[in-house]
Every structure is written in structure tokens, then in C-alpha cells.
Amino acid sequence: MSPTDCPYDIFIMSNDPASQSVNTESSVNGVYCESQEASQCGVHALNAVLGGKVIDGDACYQHLSHSMSHRPVSAQRPDFSPSGNYSVNALNHWLYEHTTEDVTIAEVMCIGVFGSNCTFSNKQHVLSRCPPGCRALFIWYMHQGCIPHYKTWIEHDGVWYECESIQYAIDSTIRTLSDDDWSTFQGVVYCLVAACICGQRGHDSSCCNMLL
């Protein structure tokens, strides 16, 4: 996989004001990563999955603000803020409106958080829950035990790497994952999948669990 390859067949609309022409300059070992800006970790992690700077955080916020303004006050709205803090549903809303393929960020498994009965896993177990050939995982966890944060685990030439925007901002490194990383991880693992068999786009990702 080259730095410009996307692990998934997703096509960004060319007239998309919330996306940029794909920039893959920030790549190490053929893996794309971005430095942390404000609370844009969700955008940074999704760009890593997509293989380049596809989404611009400020433009994404402006788009979501405009789009959500047309929803009834009583309707459930995805979480986001001017500095970022995107929920998975907010990022799924962006994917719904700015890609030509029906894809969604869907939960693979929850490990050791939110009352999950699963408190231990390993690489084989996690990947067995993903679609065949999955080469990138979108990760939510508590950074340093106290900060909600997104990062990406991505495979290149048979090696799995961690794209974590806070650390990348410090030393521009992309760490190779060890067996301990898989077995001690606590948080929520997601991946991109075809839109739910219910046929809806831009929906709550929880209904996609039936695909996994």
C-alpha cells in the first residue's frame, strides 16, 4: 500500500468544500499521520484511515454546523464543537454527505469500558471481528487514562502501526504495534464497513454490528 492508497474503496466528491485534495506528505513507512490540532483527533484519525489529508477540521465543523441547523431541535444531533470533539456519528454524517460510496464507521468491539463484558483481547480476536482484509482500525480510548481520544491502527506490508496525533506532534514518529498493545488495550475499536443492511446512510453506527 502506497501513502496515497486508501484501505477502503471510498471516493471523495470532487466538489466537496469540507475536504481537501489528498495530501500525503506526513507519511512514515508508507503510513499517513497528522499532528494534533485543537481537539481534532477524530479528523486526524479518519484521515489516517483514508490515507491522506482528505478532511479539513475547520471546514468539517462549518459544514456540520450548517447541516445540523436544519434539523428539528428534538432530533438527535451528533456531538462536535468548533475545536473538534467529533463523535463517531458526526464523522459518519460527514462520510454520508461527502463520499460516493455507502460506508460508515461501525463498532467492532468494546474492550474494558462502558460496562463491557470483554476485558481482554488479542490481535487475532480483534481482526476476526472485522471484515476480511481489514487494514485499518479507528480507535477510541482514554489517552493517559483521562482524555477521550481517537487514533488509528493501520497495517502496511504485514506490519501494524499506530498513528496517534498527540505523539506524532511531539516527535513525528509512528510506532510499531506489539502483542502487548493488542492484549492490554481498553477502549472501542471501529472500522469502515459497507453501509448497514438496513439500507440507511448516515445512521447510528450501532445497527451495523449485525455485519460483524
PDB file of C-alpha atoms in Angstrom:
ATOM      1  CA  MET A   1       0.000   0.000   0.000  1.00  0.00           C
ATOM      2  CA  SER A   2       1.456   3.337  -1.045  1.00  0.00           C
ATOM      3  CA  PRO A   3       0.896   6.515   1.029  1.00  0.00           C
ATOM      4  CA  THR A   4      -1.880   7.529  -1.359  1.00  0.00           C
ATOM      5  CA  ASP A   5      -3.754   4.231  -1.143  1.00  0.00           C
ATOM      6  CA  CYS A   6      -6.910   4.031   0.927  1.00  0.00           C
ATOM      7  CA  PRO A   7      -7.553   0.740   2.760  1.00  0.00           C
ATOM      8  CA  TYR A   8     -11.163   1.026   1.605  1.00  0.00           C
ATOM      9  CA  ASP A   9     -12.785   1.832  -1.749  1.00  0.00           C
ATOM     10  CA  ILE A  10     -14.059   5.294  -0.801  1.00  0.00           C
ATOM     11  CA  PHE A  11     -14.320   8.101  -3.310  1.00  0.00           C
ATOM     12  CA  ILE A  12     -14.435  11.717  -2.154  1.00  0.00           C
ATOM     13  CA  MET A  13     -16.704  14.032  -4.109  1.00  0.00           C
ATOM     14  CA  SER A  14     -14.550  16.441  -6.151  1.00  0.00           C
ATOM     15  CA  ASN A  15     -16.686  19.489  -5.298  1.00  0.00           C
ATOM     16  CA  ASP A  16     -16.620  18.756  -1.581  1.00  0.00           C
ATOM     17  CA  PRO A  17     -15.960  22.019   0.346  1.00  0.00           C
ATOM     18  CA  ALA A  18     -15.155  20.167   3.578  1.00  0.00           C
ATOM     19  CA  SER A  19     -12.422  18.050   2.032  1.00  0.00           C
ATOM     20  CA  GLN A  20      -9.056  18.863   0.553  1.00  0.00           C
ATOM     21  CA  SER A  21      -7.085  17.433  -2.341  1.00  0.00           C
ATOM     22  CA  VAL A  22      -5.361  14.421  -0.809  1.00  0.00           C
ATOM     23  CA  ASN A  23      -2.071  15.448   0.797  1.00  0.00           C
ATOM     24  CA  THR A  24       0.153  12.544   1.840  1.00  0.00           C
ATOM     25  CA  GLU A  25       3.288  14.465   2.836  1.00  0.00           C
ATOM     26  CA  SER A  26       3.075  13.457   6.523  1.00  0.00           C
ATOM     27  CA  SER A  27       3.841   9.788   5.952  1.00  0.00           C
ATOM     28  CA  VAL A  28       6.298   7.429   7.644  1.00  0.00           C
ATOM     29  CA  ASN A  29       6.884   3.845   6.495  1.00  0.00           C
ATOM     30  CA  GLY A  30       4.126   4.336   3.922  1.00  0.00           C
ATOM     31  CA  VAL A  31       1.597   5.224   6.646  1.00  0.00           C
ATOM     32  CA  TYR A  32      -0.076   8.645   6.809  1.00  0.00           C
ATOM     33  CA  CYS A  33      -0.344  10.503  10.137  1.00  0.00           C
ATOM     34  CA  GLU A  34      -1.172  14.050  11.280  1.00  0.00           C
ATOM     35  CA  SER A  35      -0.109  16.168  14.255  1.00  0.00           C
ATOM     36  CA  GLN A  36      -2.740  17.069  16.835  1.00  0.00           C
ATOM     37  CA  GLU A  37      -4.529  20.382  16.334  1.00  0.00           C
ATOM     38  CA  ALA A  38      -7.045  21.599  18.936  1.00  0.00           C
ATOM     39  CA  SER A  39      -9.420  18.661  19.603  1.00  0.00           C
ATOM     40  CA  GLN A  40      -9.432  17.415  16.014  1.00  0.00           C
ATOM     41  CA  CYS A  41      -8.229  13.893  16.819  1.00  0.00           C
ATOM     42  CA  GLY A  42     -11.297  12.345  15.168  1.00  0.00           C
ATOM     43  CA  VAL A  43     -10.470  14.089  11.887  1.00  0.00           C
ATOM     44  CA  HIS A  44      -6.769  13.177  12.210  1.00  0.00           C
ATOM     45  CA  ALA A  45      -7.601   9.513  12.816  1.00  0.00           C
ATOM     46  CA  LEU A  46     -10.087   9.320   9.943  1.00  0.00           C
ATOM     47  CA  ASN A  47      -7.586  10.970   7.585  1.00  0.00           C
ATOM     48  CA  ALA A  48      -5.061   8.301   8.607  1.00  0.00           C
ATOM     49  CA  VAL A  49      -7.599   5.613   7.701  1.00  0.00           C
ATOM     50  CA  LEU A  50      -8.244   7.330   4.349  1.00  0.00           C
ATOM     51  CA  GLY A  51      -4.513   7.584   3.631  1.00  0.00           C
ATOM     52  CA  GLY A  52      -4.095  11.370   3.396  1.00  0.00           C
ATOM     53  CA  LYS A  53      -5.456  14.782   4.372  1.00  0.00           C
ATOM     54  CA  VAL A  54      -8.916  14.301   2.955  1.00  0.00           C
ATOM     55  CA  ILE A  55     -10.901  16.149   5.631  1.00  0.00           C
ATOM     56  CA  ASP A  56     -10.155  19.643   6.911  1.00  0.00           C
ATOM     57  CA  GLY A  57     -11.250  20.106  10.527  1.00  0.00           C
ATOM     58  CA  ASP A  58     -12.434  23.727  10.285  1.00  0.00           C
ATOM     59  CA  ALA A  59     -14.353  23.112   7.075  1.00  0.00           C
ATOM     60  CA  CYS A  60     -15.855  19.965   8.578  1.00  0.00           C
ATOM     61  CA  TYR A  61     -17.145  21.943  11.572  1.00  0.00           C
ATOM     62  CA  GLN A  62     -18.629  24.622   9.322  1.00  0.00           C
ATOM     63  CA  HIS A  63     -20.368  22.007   7.211  1.00  0.00           C
ATOM     64  CA  LEU A  64     -21.780  20.101  10.189  1.00  0.00           C
ATOM     65  CA  SER A  65     -22.960  23.337  11.838  1.00  0.00           C
ATOM     66  CA  HIS A  66     -24.852  24.314   8.698  1.00  0.00           C
ATOM     67  CA  SER A  67     -26.237  20.824   8.154  1.00  0.00           C
ATOM     68  CA  MET A  68     -27.372  20.351  11.753  1.00  0.00           C
ATOM     69  CA  SER A  69     -29.051  23.780  11.815  1.00  0.00           C
ATOM     70  CA  HIS A  70     -31.784  22.364   9.592  1.00  0.00           C
ATOM     71  CA  ARG A  71     -32.606  19.529  11.946  1.00  0.00           C
ATOM     72  CA  PRO A  72     -35.508  19.827  14.413  1.00  0.00           C
ATOM     73  CA  VAL A  73     -34.430  20.722  17.940  1.00  0.00           C
ATOM     74  CA  SER A  74     -35.968  17.462  19.148  1.00  0.00           C
ATOM     75  CA  ALA A  75     -33.869  15.375  16.736  1.00  0.00           C
ATOM     76  CA  GLN A  76     -30.769  13.563  17.961  1.00  0.00           C
ATOM     77  CA  ARG A  77     -27.719  15.516  16.846  1.00  0.00           C
ATOM     78  CA  PRO A  78     -24.150  14.225  16.675  1.00  0.00           C
ATOM     79  CA  ASP A  79     -21.641  15.827  19.023  1.00  0.00           C
ATOM     80  CA  PHE A  80     -18.988  18.244  17.744  1.00  0.00           C
ATOM     81  CA  SER A  81     -17.584  21.669  18.633  1.00  0.00           C
ATOM     82  CA  PRO A  82     -15.567  24.479  16.990  1.00  0.00           C
ATOM     83  CA  SER A  83     -12.357  22.875  18.282  1.00  0.00           C
ATOM     84  CA  GLY A  84     -13.369  19.369  17.176  1.00  0.00           C
ATOM     85  CA  ASN A  85     -14.546  16.785  19.725  1.00  0.00           C
ATOM     86  CA  TYR A  86     -16.334  14.852  16.988  1.00  0.00           C
ATOM     87  CA  SER A  87     -18.494  11.899  17.907  1.00  0.00           C
ATOM     88  CA  VAL A  88     -18.486   8.866  15.618  1.00  0.00           C
ATOM     89  CA  ASN A  89     -21.982   9.832  14.481  1.00  0.00           C
ATOM     90  CA  ALA A  90     -20.718  13.291  13.449  1.00  0.00           C
ATOM     91  CA  LEU A  91     -17.942  11.734  11.362  1.00  0.00           C
ATOM     92  CA  ASN A  92     -20.451   9.299   9.860  1.00  0.00           C
ATOM     93  CA  HIS A  93     -22.602  12.272   8.887  1.00  0.00           C
ATOM     94  CA  TRP A  94     -19.613  13.707   7.028  1.00  0.00           C
ATOM     95  CA  LEU A  95     -18.987  10.377   5.267  1.00  0.00           C
ATOM     96  CA  TYR A  96     -22.655  10.208   4.290  1.00  0.00           C
ATOM     97  CA  GLU A  97     -22.624  13.603   2.610  1.00  0.00           C
ATOM     98  CA  HIS A  98     -19.092  13.687   1.173  1.00  0.00           C
ATOM     99  CA  THR A  99     -18.335  10.252  -0.250  1.00  0.00           C
ATOM    100  CA  THR A 100     -19.786   8.467  -3.238  1.00  0.00           C
ATOM    101  CA  GLU A 101     -19.749   5.062  -1.559  1.00  0.00           C
ATOM    102  CA  ASP A 102     -22.098   3.847   1.186  1.00  0.00           C
ATOM    103  CA  VAL A 103     -19.692   3.451   4.102  1.00  0.00           C
ATOM    104  CA  THR A 104     -19.913   4.010   7.822  1.00  0.00           C
ATOM    105  CA  ILE A 105     -17.645   3.836  10.868  1.00  0.00           C
ATOM    106  CA  ALA A 106     -19.023   0.795  12.683  1.00  0.00           C
ATOM    107  CA  GLU A 107     -18.155  -0.576  16.097  1.00  0.00           C
ATOM    108  CA  VAL A 108     -16.161  -3.805  16.033  1.00  0.00           C
ATOM    109  CA  MET A 109     -15.854  -4.381  19.767  1.00  0.00           C
ATOM    110  CA  CYS A 110     -15.761  -2.634  23.113  1.00  0.00           C
ATOM    111  CA  ILE A 111     -12.992  -3.756  25.456  1.00  0.00           C
ATOM    112  CA  GLY A 112     -12.889  -2.943  29.170  1.00  0.00           C
ATOM    113  CA  VAL A 113     -15.026   0.226  29.010  1.00  0.00           C
ATOM    114  CA  PHE A 114     -18.708   1.183  29.232  1.00  0.00           C
ATOM    115  CA  GLY A 115     -19.530  -1.947  31.209  1.00  0.00           C
ATOM    116  CA  SER A 116     -18.246  -4.293  28.509  1.00  0.00           C
ATOM    117  CA  ASN A 117     -18.004  -7.947  29.479  1.00  0.00           C
ATOM    118  CA  CYS A 118     -14.911  -8.200  27.280  1.00  0.00           C
ATOM    119  CA  THR A 119     -11.910  -7.162  29.364  1.00  0.00           C
ATOM    120  CA  PHE A 120      -9.125  -8.830  27.375  1.00  0.00           C
ATOM    121  CA  SER A 121      -8.469  -9.415  23.697  1.00  0.00           C
ATOM    122  CA  ASN A 122      -5.662 -10.034  21.231  1.00  0.00           C
ATOM    123  CA  LYS A 123      -4.830  -9.272  17.618  1.00  0.00           C
ATOM    124  CA  GLN A 124      -6.422 -12.426  16.244  1.00  0.00           C
ATOM    125  CA  HIS A 125      -9.646 -11.882  18.173  1.00  0.00           C
ATOM    126  CA  VAL A 126      -9.993  -8.238  17.123  1.00  0.00           C
ATOM    127  CA  LEU A 127      -9.299  -8.877  13.442  1.00  0.00           C
ATOM    128  CA  SER A 128     -11.681 -11.858  13.420  1.00  0.00           C
ATOM    129  CA  ARG A 129     -14.489  -9.384  14.155  1.00  0.00           C
ATOM    130  CA  CYS A 130     -13.553  -7.165  11.183  1.00  0.00           C
ATOM    131  CA  PRO A 131     -14.442  -7.515   7.504  1.00  0.00           C
ATOM    132  CA  PRO A 132     -11.985  -9.741   5.587  1.00  0.00           C
ATOM    133  CA  GLY A 133      -8.877  -7.872   4.518  1.00  0.00           C
ATOM    134  CA  CYS A 134      -9.360  -5.025   7.002  1.00  0.00           C
ATOM    135  CA  ARG A 135      -6.147  -2.991   7.086  1.00  0.00           C
ATOM    136  CA  ALA A 136      -7.106  -0.052   9.324  1.00  0.00           C
ATOM    137  CA  LEU A 137      -8.859   0.335  12.679  1.00  0.00           C
ATOM    138  CA  PHE A 138     -10.376   3.546  14.042  1.00  0.00           C
ATOM    139  CA  ILE A 139      -9.762   3.579  17.807  1.00  0.00           C
ATOM    140  CA  TRP A 140     -11.420   5.460  20.694  1.00  0.00           C
ATOM    141  CA  TYR A 141      -9.769   5.301  24.132  1.00  0.00           C
ATOM    142  CA  MET A 142      -8.804   7.383  27.158  1.00  0.00           C
ATOM    143  CA  HIS A 143      -5.394   8.893  26.434  1.00  0.00           C
ATOM    144  CA  GLN A 144      -3.174   8.719  29.552  1.00  0.00           C
ATOM    145  CA  GLY A 145      -6.252   7.412  31.327  1.00  0.00           C
ATOM    146  CA  CYS A 146      -8.158  10.694  31.346  1.00  0.00           C
ATOM    147  CA  ILE A 147      -8.510  12.313  27.884  1.00  0.00           C
ATOM    148  CA  PRO A 148     -11.068  10.932  25.359  1.00  0.00           C
ATOM    149  CA  HIS A 149      -9.067  10.472  22.169  1.00  0.00           C
ATOM    150  CA  TYR A 150      -9.086   8.849  18.718  1.00  0.00           C
ATOM    151  CA  LYS A 151      -6.162   7.176  16.971  1.00  0.00           C
ATOM    152  CA  THR A 152      -5.644   4.725  14.118  1.00  0.00           C
ATOM    153  CA  TRP A 153      -4.061   1.300  13.914  1.00  0.00           C
ATOM    154  CA  ILE A 154      -3.094   0.571  10.325  1.00  0.00           C
ATOM    155  CA  GLU A 155      -1.361  -2.280   8.505  1.00  0.00           C
ATOM    156  CA  HIS A 156       1.323  -1.782   5.858  1.00  0.00           C
ATOM    157  CA  ASP A 157       3.338  -4.611   4.287  1.00  0.00           C
ATOM    158  CA  GLY A 158       2.213  -7.007   7.022  1.00  0.00           C
ATOM    159  CA  VAL A 159       3.196  -4.725   9.914  1.00  0.00           C
ATOM    160  CA  TRP A 160       0.654  -2.901  12.106  1.00  0.00           C
ATOM    161  CA  TYR A 161       1.426   0.687  13.116  1.00  0.00           C
ATOM    162  CA  GLU A 162      -0.157   3.211  15.478  1.00  0.00           C
ATOM    163  CA  CYS A 163      -0.988   6.674  14.119  1.00  0.00           C
ATOM    164  CA  GLU A 164      -1.541   8.802  17.222  1.00  0.00           C
ATOM    165  CA  SER A 165      -1.706  12.547  16.629  1.00  0.00           C
ATOM    166  CA  ILE A 166      -0.524  13.767  20.056  1.00  0.00           C
ATOM    167  CA  GLN A 167       2.674  11.723  19.967  1.00  0.00           C
ATOM    168  CA  TYR A 168       3.191  12.498  16.282  1.00  0.00           C
ATOM    169  CA  ALA A 169       3.078  16.233  17.089  1.00  0.00           C
ATOM    170  CA  ILE A 170       5.927  15.700  19.558  1.00  0.00           C
ATOM    171  CA  ASP A 171       8.392  13.573  17.605  1.00  0.00           C
ATOM    172  CA  SER A 172       6.880  12.715  14.172  1.00  0.00           C
ATOM    173  CA  THR A 173       7.084   9.010  14.899  1.00  0.00           C
ATOM    174  CA  ILE A 174       4.674   6.220  14.036  1.00  0.00           C
ATOM    175  CA  ARG A 175       5.078   3.334  16.458  1.00  0.00           C
ATOM    176  CA  THR A 176       5.014  -0.350  15.536  1.00  0.00           C
ATOM    177  CA  LEU A 177       2.342  -2.225  17.493  1.00  0.00           C
ATOM    178  CA  SER A 178       3.413  -5.025  19.811  1.00  0.00           C
ATOM    179  CA  ASP A 179       1.412  -8.024  21.036  1.00  0.00           C
ATOM    180  CA  ASP A 180       1.037  -6.207  24.366  1.00  0.00           C
ATOM    181  CA  ASP A 181      -0.662  -3.267  22.615  1.00  0.00           C
ATOM    182  CA  TRP A 182      -3.376  -5.604  21.384  1.00  0.00           C
ATOM    183  CA  SER A 183      -3.747  -7.550  24.635  1.00  0.00           C
ATOM    184  CA  THR A 184      -3.747  -4.591  27.055  1.00  0.00           C
ATOM    185  CA  PHE A 185      -5.875  -2.177  25.000  1.00  0.00           C
ATOM    186  CA  GLN A 186      -9.021  -0.791  26.590  1.00  0.00           C
ATOM    187  CA  GLY A 187     -11.452   1.254  24.533  1.00  0.00           C
ATOM    188  CA  VAL A 188     -13.655   0.919  21.454  1.00  0.00           C
ATOM    189  CA  VAL A 189     -12.470  -0.476  18.117  1.00  0.00           C
ATOM    190  CA  TYR A 190     -14.191   0.621  14.894  1.00  0.00           C
ATOM    191  CA  CYS A 191     -13.618   0.055  11.195  1.00  0.00           C
ATOM    192  CA  LEU A 192     -15.169   1.286   7.974  1.00  0.00           C
ATOM    193  CA  VAL A 193     -17.773  -1.082   6.548  1.00  0.00           C
ATOM    194  CA  ALA A 194     -20.382  -1.006   3.819  1.00  0.00           C
ATOM    195  CA  ALA A 195     -23.465   0.893   4.969  1.00  0.00           C
ATOM    196  CA  CYS A 196     -25.828  -1.096   7.176  1.00  0.00           C
ATOM    197  CA  ILE A 197     -28.011  -3.732   5.555  1.00  0.00           C
ATOM    198  CA  CYS A 198     -30.966  -1.748   6.827  1.00  0.00           C
ATOM    199  CA  GLY A 199     -30.259   0.413   3.756  1.00  0.00           C
ATOM    200  CA  GLN A 200     -29.898   3.702   5.626  1.00  0.00           C
ATOM    201  CA  ARG A 201     -26.994   6.109   5.236  1.00  0.00           C
ATOM    202  CA  GLY A 202     -25.736   8.457   7.930  1.00  0.00           C
ATOM    203  CA  HIS A 203     -27.346   6.401  10.674  1.00  0.00           C
ATOM    204  CA  ASP A 204     -26.332   5.439  14.194  1.00  0.00           C
ATOM    205  CA  SER A 205     -23.420   3.032  13.751  1.00  0.00           C
ATOM    206  CA  SER A 206     -24.701   0.618  16.422  1.00  0.00           C
ATOM    207  CA  CYS A 207     -27.077  -1.079  13.990  1.00  0.00           C
ATOM    208  CA  CYS A 208     -24.113  -2.134  11.854  1.00  0.00           C
ATOM    209  CA  ASN A 209     -22.983  -4.631  14.471  1.00  0.00           C
ATOM    210  CA  MET A 210     -25.024  -7.234  12.613  1.00  0.00           C
ATOM    211  CA  LEU A 211     -22.445  -7.084   9.805  1.00  0.00           C
ATOM    212  CA  LEU A 212     -19.506  -8.021  12.013  1.00  0.00           C
TER     213      LEU A 212
END
